[in-house]
PDB file of C-alpha atoms in Angstrom:
ATOM      1  CA  MET A 280      27.575  41.434  51.499  1.00 53.00           C
ATOM      2  CA  GLY A 281      31.317  41.742  50.560  1.00 64.00           C
ATOM      3  CA  ARG A 282      33.149  42.810  47.424  1.00 76.00           C
ATOM      4  CA  MET A 283      31.823  41.375  44.353  1.00 86.00           C
ATOM      5  CA  ILE A 284      34.034  41.362  41.282  1.00 90.00           C
ATOM      6  CA  TYR A 285      32.467  41.410  38.174  1.00 91.00           C
ATOM      7  CA  GLY A 286      34.054  40.701  34.360  1.00 92.00           C
ATOM      8  CA  VAL A 287      32.320  42.754  31.926  1.00 91.00           C
ATOM      9  CA  ALA A 288      32.353  40.618  28.723  1.00 90.00           C
ATOM     10  CA  ARG A 289      32.658  42.720  25.464  1.00 84.00           C
ATOM     11  CA  ALA A 290      29.499  42.433  23.021  1.00 78.00           C
ATOM     12  CA  LYS A 291      30.448  40.282  19.896  1.00 76.00           C
ATOM     13  CA  GLN A 292      30.090  42.937  17.550  1.00 71.00           C
ATOM     14  CA  PHE A 293      33.261  44.931  19.293  1.00 72.00           C
ATOM     15  CA  SER A 294      35.687  41.770  18.878  1.00 66.00           C
ATOM     16  CA  PRO A 295      35.716  40.777  15.098  1.00 64.00           C
ATOM     17  CA  CYS A 296      37.715  38.086  14.639  1.00 68.00           C
ATOM     18  CA  SER A 297      38.559  37.984  18.381  1.00 73.00           C
ATOM     19  CA  VAL A 298      35.471  36.646  20.211  1.00 76.00           C
ATOM     20  CA  GLU A 299      36.946  33.643  21.801  1.00 83.00           C
ATOM     21  CA  LYS A 300      40.090  35.119  22.408  1.00 85.00           C
ATOM     22  CA  ASP A 301      38.915  38.195  24.392  1.00 83.00           C
ATOM     23  CA  ARG A 302      36.620  35.931  26.461  1.00 85.00           C
ATOM     24  CA  ALA A 303      39.275  33.400  27.302  1.00 90.00           C
ATOM     25  CA  VAL A 304      41.456  36.407  28.648  1.00 91.00           C
ATOM     26  CA  LEU A 305      38.689  37.585  30.870  1.00 91.00           C
ATOM     27  CA  GLU A 306      37.924  34.290  32.084  1.00 92.00           C
ATOM     28  CA  GLU A 307      41.427  33.594  33.241  1.00 94.00           C
ATOM     29  CA  VAL A 308      41.599  36.885  35.112  1.00 94.00           C
ATOM     30  CA  VAL A 309      38.029  36.646  36.610  1.00 93.00           C
ATOM     31  CA  ASN A 310      38.438  33.199  37.553  1.00 94.00           C
ATOM     32  CA  ARG A 311      41.594  33.820  39.656  1.00 94.00           C
ATOM     33  CA  LEU A 312      39.859  36.442  41.370  1.00 93.00           C
ATOM     34  CA  HIS A 313      36.830  34.433  42.145  1.00 93.00           C
ATOM     35  CA  GLY A 314      34.462  36.739  40.236  1.00 91.00           C
ATOM     36  CA  THR A 315      31.622  36.256  37.928  1.00 89.00           C
ATOM     37  CA  ILE A 316      31.250  37.012  34.214  1.00 91.00           C
ATOM     38  CA  VAL A 317      28.233  39.117  32.976  1.00 90.00           C
ATOM     39  CA  SER A 318      27.458  40.146  29.373  1.00 89.00           C
ATOM     40  CA  GLU A 319      26.956  43.818  28.627  1.00 87.00           C
ATOM     41  CA  GLN A 320      23.394  43.297  28.335  1.00 83.00           C
ATOM     42  CA  GLU A 321      23.074  41.738  31.995  1.00 85.00           C
ATOM     43  CA  LEU A 322      25.193  44.368  33.296  1.00 82.00           C
ATOM     44  CA  CYS A 323      22.789  47.022  32.719  1.00 74.00           C
ATOM     45  CA  ARG A 324      20.025  45.202  34.702  1.00 71.00           C
ATOM     46  CA  ALA A 325      20.731  46.261  38.214  1.00 58.00           C
ATOM     47  CA  ALA A 326      19.253  43.379  39.740  1.00 57.00           C
ATOM     48  CA  VAL A 327      22.190  41.004  38.599  1.00 57.00           C
ATOM     49  CA  VAL A 328      24.936  43.385  39.816  1.00 63.00           C
ATOM     50  CA  GLY A 329      23.382  44.032  43.171  1.00 60.00           C
ATOM     51  CA  SER A 330      25.966  45.556  45.258  1.00 60.00           C
ATOM     52  CA  GLY A 331      28.817  44.583  43.457  1.00 63.00           C
ATOM     53  CA  ASN A 332      32.123  47.471  43.681  1.00 83.00           C
ATOM     54  CA  VAL A 333      34.494  45.909  41.420  1.00 91.00           C
ATOM     55  CA  PHE A 334      34.225  45.726  37.467  1.00 92.00           C
ATOM     56  CA  LEU A 335      36.661  44.455  34.958  1.00 92.00           C
ATOM     57  CA  ASN A 336      35.454  46.360  31.688  1.00 91.00           C
ATOM     58  CA  MET A 337      35.833  44.939  28.366  1.00 88.00           C
ATOM     59  CA  GLY A 338      32.504  46.636  27.551  1.00 87.00           C
ATOM     60  CA  ARG A 339      31.644  49.131  24.492  1.00 85.00           C
ATOM     61  CA  LEU A 340      27.938  49.771  24.125  1.00 86.00           C
ATOM     62  CA  PRO A 341      26.970  53.118  25.289  1.00 87.00           C
ATOM     63  CA  GLU A 342      24.867  51.827  27.945  1.00 89.00           C
ATOM     64  CA  THR A 343      27.511  49.838  29.219  1.00 90.00           C
ATOM     65  CA  THR A 344      29.709  52.905  29.290  1.00 91.00           C
ATOM     66  CA  ALA A 345      27.146  54.839  30.855  1.00 91.00           C
ATOM     67  CA  PHE A 346      26.399  52.224  33.818  1.00 91.00           C
ATOM     68  CA  LEU A 347      30.254  52.074  34.627  1.00 91.00           C
ATOM     69  CA  LYS A 348      30.348  55.589  34.898  1.00 93.00           C
ATOM     70  CA  ALA A 349      27.373  55.927  37.398  1.00 90.00           C
ATOM     71  CA  LYS A 350      29.046  53.076  39.464  1.00 89.00           C
ATOM     72  CA  GLU A 351      32.360  54.384  39.491  1.00 90.00           C
ATOM     73  CA  ASP A 352      30.597  57.799  40.692  1.00 91.00           C
ATOM     74  CA  GLU A 353      29.223  55.665  43.223  1.00 87.00           C
ATOM     75  CA  GLY A 354      32.925  54.629  44.478  1.00 88.00           C
ATOM     76  CA  ALA A 355      33.073  51.496  42.493  1.00 89.00           C
ATOM     77  CA  LEU A 356      36.659  50.310  40.973  1.00 91.00           C
ATOM     78  CA  VAL A 357      36.200  50.113  37.354  1.00 93.00           C
ATOM     79  CA  LEU A 358      39.280  48.794  35.934  1.00 93.00           C
ATOM     80  CA  ASN A 359      39.095  49.851  32.240  1.00 92.00           C
ATOM     81  CA  SER A 360      36.960  53.118  33.226  1.00 93.00           C
ATOM     82  CA  GLY A 361      33.736  54.052  31.450  1.00 90.00           C
ATOM     83  CA  TYR A 362      35.055  57.528  31.243  1.00 93.00           C
ATOM     84  CA  GLY A 363      38.272  56.127  29.651  1.00 91.00           C
ATOM     85  CA  VAL A 364      36.246  54.024  27.087  1.00 88.00           C
ATOM     86  CA  GLU A 365      34.275  57.277  26.060  1.00 86.00           C
ATOM     87  CA  ARG A 366      37.429  59.209  25.560  1.00 86.00           C
ATOM     88  CA  CYS A 367      39.083  56.591  23.071  1.00 84.00           C
ATOM     89  CA  GLN A 368      36.064  57.106  20.476  1.00 85.00           C
ATOM     90  CA  ARG A 369      38.202  57.467  17.371  1.00 86.00           C
ATOM     91  CA  SER A 370      36.822  60.683  16.520  1.00 89.00           C
ATOM     92  CA  ARG A 371      37.417  62.239  19.641  1.00 89.00           C
ATOM     93  CA  LEU A 372      40.887  61.114  19.751  1.00 89.00           C
ATOM     94  CA  GLU A 373      41.498  62.679  16.224  1.00 89.00           C
ATOM     95  CA  ALA A 374      40.087  65.912  17.146  1.00 90.00           C
ATOM     96  CA  LEU A 375      42.278  66.170  20.354  1.00 90.00           C
ATOM     97  CA  MET A 376      45.606  65.221  18.265  1.00 90.00           C
ATOM     98  CA  ARG A 377      44.646  67.857  15.862  1.00 89.00           C
ATOM     99  CA  GLU A 378      43.900  70.221  18.509  1.00 92.00           C
ATOM    100  CA  LYS A 379      46.964  69.544  20.279  1.00 93.00           C
ATOM    101  CA  HIS A 380      49.240  69.492  16.936  1.00 90.00           C
ATOM    102  CA  ILE A 381      50.241  65.940  17.251  1.00 90.00           C
ATOM    103  CA  PRO A 382      51.382  64.932  13.796  1.00 87.00           C
ATOM    104  CA  MET A 383      48.333  63.002  11.853  1.00 86.00           C
ATOM    105  CA  PRO A 384      47.655  62.248   8.499  1.00 87.00           C
ATOM    106  CA  ARG A 385      46.041  65.269   6.476  1.00 83.00           C
ATOM    107  CA  VAL A 386      42.475  65.207   5.613  1.00 81.00           C
ATOM    108  CA  LYS A 387      43.228  66.160   1.727  1.00 81.00           C
ATOM    109  CA  GLY A 388      45.717  64.198  -0.091  1.00 81.00           C
ATOM    110  CA  THR A 389      46.888  62.911  -3.431  1.00 85.00           C
ATOM    111  CA  ASP A 390      47.026  59.108  -2.646  1.00 90.00           C
ATOM    112  CA  GLY A 391      43.812  58.309  -1.475  1.00 93.00           C
ATOM    113  CA  TRP A 392      42.051  57.978   1.938  1.00 93.00           C
ATOM    114  CA  TRP A 393      41.216  55.901   4.701  1.00 92.00           C
ATOM    115  CA  ILE A 394      37.574  56.196   6.309  1.00 92.00           C
ATOM    116  CA  LYS A 395      37.010  55.011   9.539  1.00 91.00           C
ATOM    117  CA  ARG A 396      33.876  54.604  11.720  1.00 89.00           C
ATOM    118  CA  GLY A 397      34.328  57.554  14.417  1.00 89.00           C
ATOM    119  CA  ASP A 398      31.812  56.785  17.054  1.00 84.00           C
ATOM    120  CA  ALA A 399      33.361  53.375  18.165  1.00 74.00           C
ATOM    121  CA  ALA A 400      35.761  50.681  17.568  1.00 73.00           C
ATOM    122  CA  ALA A 401      35.486  48.705  14.076  1.00 74.00           C
ATOM    123  CA  GLN A 402      32.980  46.211  14.272  1.00 78.00           C
ATOM    124  CA  SER A 403      33.046  44.701  10.838  1.00 80.00           C
ATOM    125  CA  ARG A 404      35.278  44.990   7.749  1.00 80.00           C
ATOM    126  CA  ASP A 405      33.559  47.762   6.368  1.00 86.00           C
ATOM    127  CA  ASP A 406      34.115  50.120   9.232  1.00 87.00           C
ATOM    128  CA  VAL A 407      37.638  50.673   8.127  1.00 89.00           C
ATOM    129  CA  GLN A 408      37.891  51.456   4.339  1.00 91.00           C
ATOM    130  CA  PHE A 409      40.841  52.610   1.570  1.00 93.00           C
ATOM    131  CA  CYS A 410      39.364  54.631  -0.997  1.00 94.00           C
ATOM    132  CA  LYS A 411      41.487  55.205  -4.095  1.00 94.00           C
ATOM    133  CA  ASP A 412      39.867  58.339  -4.971  1.00 93.00           C
ATOM    134  CA  ASP A 413      36.830  61.050  -4.833  1.00 92.00           C
ATOM    135  CA  LYS A 414      34.610  58.629  -6.314  1.00 95.00           C
ATOM    136  CA  ALA A 415      35.262  55.947  -4.086  1.00 95.00           C
ATOM    137  CA  LEU A 416      35.255  58.014  -1.049  1.00 94.00           C
ATOM    138  CA  ALA A 417      31.673  59.417  -1.643  1.00 95.00           C
ATOM    139  CA  LYS A 418      30.645  55.904  -2.089  1.00 96.00           C
ATOM    140  CA  ALA A 419      32.267  54.544   1.233  1.00 95.00           C
ATOM    141  CA  LYS A 420      30.563  57.783   2.987  1.00 96.00           C
ATOM    142  CA  ALA A 421      27.232  56.587   1.281  1.00 96.00           C
ATOM    143  CA  SER A 422      27.946  53.085   2.509  1.00 95.00           C
ATOM    144  CA  PHE A 423      28.742  54.284   5.975  1.00 94.00           C
ATOM    145  CA  ALA A 424      25.457  56.657   6.289  1.00 95.00           C
ATOM    146  CA  ASN A 425      23.193  53.492   4.935  1.00 95.00           C
ATOM    147  CA  ARG A 426      24.477  51.947   8.109  1.00 92.00           C
ATOM    148  CA  ASP A 427      23.512  54.585  10.124  1.00 92.00           C
ATOM    149  CA  ILE A 428      26.919  55.544  11.155  1.00 92.00           C
ATOM    150  CA  THR A 429      27.417  59.292  10.838  1.00 91.00           C
ATOM    151  CA  ASP A 430      30.548  59.736  13.115  1.00 92.00           C
ATOM    152  CA  ILE A 431      33.218  59.212  10.560  1.00 93.00           C
ATOM    153  CA  VAL A 432      36.910  60.122  10.306  1.00 92.00           C
ATOM    154  CA  VAL A 433      38.744  60.467   7.164  1.00 93.00           C
ATOM    155  CA  GLN A 434      42.269  60.701   6.560  1.00 91.00           C
ATOM    156  CA  SER A 435      44.812  60.926   3.651  1.00 91.00           C
ATOM    157  CA  HIS A 436      46.502  57.761   2.895  1.00 91.00           C
ATOM    158  CA  VAL A 437      50.549  58.122   3.758  1.00 86.00           C
ATOM    159  CA  ARG A 438      52.373  56.275   1.410  1.00 81.00           C
ATOM    160  CA  GLY A 439      54.909  53.920   2.813  1.00 74.00           C
ATOM    161  CA  ALA A 440      52.890  53.838   6.047  1.00 54.00           C
ATOM    162  CA  ASN A 441      51.631  50.552   7.253  1.00 53.00           C
ATOM    163  CA  ALA A 442      47.990  50.298   6.420  1.00 47.00           C
ATOM    164  CA  TYR A 443      45.514  48.587   8.628  1.00 46.00           C
ATOM    165  CA  LEU A 444      43.327  45.992   6.848  1.00 41.00           C
ATOM    166  CA  TRP A 445      41.449  42.905   7.844  1.00 32.00           C
ATOM    167  CA  ARG A 446      42.354  39.970   5.820  1.00 28.00           C
TER     168      ARG A 446
END
């Protein structure tokens, strides 16, 4: 069997507000390469992938990342490597940037805070929140914990900086 090309479609929760756009981009590329699109859930069923050795990855699920890392270790070509996806975890990036003394917003400040999901990309509007004071920050932390999100990043608001908010 020759080289198989698989486009790994991102699970919907990782494309809030962009499901159709993300899918259209992947379809255009995979169609030009005469490949097959699989969902993250389908990808992890080895029988679907068979001996495929090229993966165009948009996936974010931990099991997708683990699967693609294993395929890469076996010699498959993985564009948007599982290793790279894993290293782009918000909390890992923040820790690395602080360790390397790359300018970052302070943890404590006087103009409020931003609390963000640290384990993965934002999946809903509630995954990135502005908190104007200590009370709002405590409430946001409790909200994250109630959604079983324990890996969070808290940064002080930087006055005058563009703030990212879903509208």
